[in-house]
Amino acid sequence: MSINKKMQVLINYGQSLPYAKVYHREDWDVYYFDIFGKMFGLLSPLASQDTTLSLKNTPEQNEEWRELYPDDIIPGFHLNKKHWNTIAIANETITEELLCQLIKISYSLVCQNLKKEQKQLIAKVTEDE
């Protein structure tokens, strides 16, 4: 799959999550994955061999992912290195399915810190599915 198509899969998946938005944030020149104003991901704006996706995870899981994929997953670039990973998406060793799983984990972790009312809105949407 081309990097451009892979990027579109990731953007579409991010937008499919309840109340999530993915948009080009011009001041940072990235695709910004947003849930109620909170960031859960950053994606490089241009398709190239250097395209990356940054996502949140638990510190323990981040260490495991970095050990499993040392050439493709590094501590978050310009982010808290303990809580964020930056993932090179051009390599086929990290599939779209795995990236979508990691997006979902990042989204879920950020949702844990939302206001009670926001969590209830998300819960209502997921109940109705």
Short mmCIF file of C-alpha atoms in Angstrom, two decimals:
data_model
loop_
_atom_site.label_atom_id
_atom_site.label_comp_id
_atom_site.label_asym_id
_atom_site.label_seq_id
_atom_site.Cartn_x
_atom_site.Cartn_y
_atom_site.Cartn_z
CA MET A 1 0.00 0.00 0.00
CA SER A 2 1.33 3.45 -0.83
CA ILE A 3 2.20 5.82 1.99
CA ASN A 4 -0.49 8.20 0.76
CA LYS A 5 -3.16 5.48 1.00
CA LYS A 6 -1.85 4.36 4.39
CA MET A 7 -2.10 7.94 5.65
CA GLN A 8 -5.69 8.15 4.41
CA VAL A 9 -6.57 4.88 6.19
CA LEU A 10 -5.17 6.30 9.44
CA ILE A 11 -6.97 9.62 9.06
CA ASN A 12 -10.26 7.88 8.23
CA TYR A 13 -9.88 5.54 11.19
CA GLY A 14 -9.13 8.43 13.56
CA GLN A 15 -12.20 10.28 12.32
CA SER A 16 -14.37 7.19 12.79
CA LEU A 17 -13.87 7.20 16.57
CA PRO A 18 -16.70 8.79 18.58
CA TYR A 19 -16.37 12.60 18.72
CA ALA A 20 -12.88 12.49 17.22
CA LYS A 21 -11.71 14.89 14.55
CA VAL A 22 -8.63 14.72 12.37
CA TYR A 23 -7.64 17.89 10.58
CA HIS A 24 -4.64 19.70 9.20
CA ARG A 25 -3.39 22.00 11.92
CA GLU A 26 -1.64 24.73 9.98
CA ASP A 27 0.29 26.28 12.88
CA TRP A 28 2.05 22.94 13.51
CA ASP A 29 1.81 21.68 9.89
CA VAL A 30 0.53 18.25 10.95
CA TYR A 31 -2.65 16.21 10.85
CA TYR A 32 -3.97 16.62 14.38
CA PHE A 33 -6.03 13.83 15.98
CA ASP A 34 -8.39 15.54 18.42
CA ILE A 35 -11.02 14.50 20.96
CA PHE A 36 -12.77 17.43 22.66
CA GLY A 37 -9.71 19.63 22.15
CA LYS A 38 -7.25 17.03 23.47
CA MET A 39 -4.57 15.61 21.18
CA PHE A 40 -4.36 11.85 20.74
CA GLY A 41 -2.16 11.75 17.66
CA LEU A 42 -0.01 13.65 15.18
CA LEU A 43 0.63 12.60 11.58
CA SER A 44 3.15 14.12 9.18
CA PRO A 45 1.35 16.19 6.51
CA LEU A 46 3.20 14.85 3.46
CA ALA A 47 3.55 11.30 2.20
CA SER A 48 7.23 10.33 2.09
CA GLN A 49 9.66 7.76 3.46
CA ASP A 50 9.93 10.03 6.53
CA THR A 51 6.20 10.14 7.34
CA THR A 52 5.55 9.52 11.02
CA LEU A 53 2.61 9.05 13.36
CA SER A 54 2.95 9.99 17.04
CA LEU A 55 0.65 8.29 19.54
CA LYS A 56 0.20 8.00 23.29
CA ASN A 57 0.49 4.72 25.19
CA THR A 58 1.44 3.55 28.66
CA PRO A 59 5.13 3.85 29.52
CA GLU A 60 5.43 0.05 29.81
CA GLN A 61 3.81 -0.57 26.43
CA ASN A 62 5.89 2.16 24.81
CA GLU A 63 9.07 0.37 25.92
CA GLU A 64 7.77 -2.94 24.56
CA TRP A 65 6.87 -1.44 21.17
CA ARG A 66 10.28 0.24 20.93
CA GLU A 67 11.99 -3.10 21.63
CA LEU A 68 9.82 -4.97 19.12
CA TYR A 69 10.30 -2.39 16.34
CA PRO A 70 13.59 -0.57 17.10
CA ASP A 71 13.94 0.72 13.53
CA ASP A 72 10.39 2.05 13.29
CA ILE A 73 9.25 3.15 16.75
CA ILE A 74 11.16 5.74 18.76
CA PRO A 75 10.35 7.88 21.80
CA GLY A 76 7.92 10.68 20.90
CA PHE A 77 9.55 13.36 18.77
CA HIS A 78 8.94 16.76 20.44
CA LEU A 79 6.61 15.00 22.91
CA ASN A 80 6.86 13.43 26.36
CA LYS A 81 9.18 10.51 25.61
CA LYS A 82 7.72 8.40 28.42
CA HIS A 83 4.11 8.59 27.20
CA TRP A 84 4.44 9.05 23.43
CA ASN A 85 5.97 7.09 20.56
CA THR A 86 6.75 8.31 17.08
CA ILE A 87 6.23 5.61 14.46
CA ALA A 88 7.71 5.50 10.96
CA ILE A 89 4.80 4.34 8.80
CA ALA A 90 6.60 3.81 5.48
CA ASN A 91 7.96 0.39 6.45
CA GLU A 92 5.55 -2.47 5.80
CA THR A 93 6.53 -4.25 9.04
CA ILE A 94 4.02 -2.06 10.87
CA THR A 95 0.65 -2.77 9.28
CA GLU A 96 -2.36 -0.49 8.95
CA GLU A 97 -4.19 -2.81 11.35
CA LEU A 98 -1.52 -2.41 14.02
CA LEU A 99 -1.43 1.35 13.51
CA CYS A 100 -5.21 1.52 13.88
CA GLN A 101 -4.97 -0.51 17.11
CA LEU A 102 -2.38 1.93 18.41
CA ILE A 103 -4.59 4.90 17.41
CA LYS A 104 -7.46 3.33 19.37
CA ILE A 105 -5.25 2.85 22.43
CA SER A 106 -4.05 6.46 22.27
CA TYR A 107 -7.65 7.68 21.87
CA SER A 108 -8.78 5.56 24.85
CA LEU A 109 -5.98 6.82 27.08
CA VAL A 110 -6.78 10.44 26.28
CA CYS A 111 -10.51 9.79 26.82
CA GLN A 112 -9.74 8.65 30.39
CA ASN A 113 -8.78 12.25 31.21
CA LEU A 114 -11.85 13.91 29.71
CA LYS A 115 -14.57 15.59 31.72
CA LYS A 116 -17.36 13.37 33.06
CA GLU A 117 -19.92 14.84 30.63
CA GLN A 118 -17.64 14.17 27.66
CA LYS A 119 -17.06 10.58 28.77
CA GLN A 120 -20.84 10.12 29.05
CA LEU A 121 -21.34 11.38 25.48
CA ILE A 122 -18.77 8.87 24.20
CA ALA A 123 -20.31 6.06 26.27
CA LYS A 124 -23.75 6.84 24.82
CA VAL A 125 -22.44 6.62 21.25
CA THR A 126 -20.63 3.33 21.90
CA GLU A 127 -23.75 1.87 23.61
CA ASP A 128 -25.84 2.65 20.53
CA GLU A 129 -23.46 0.81 18.18
#
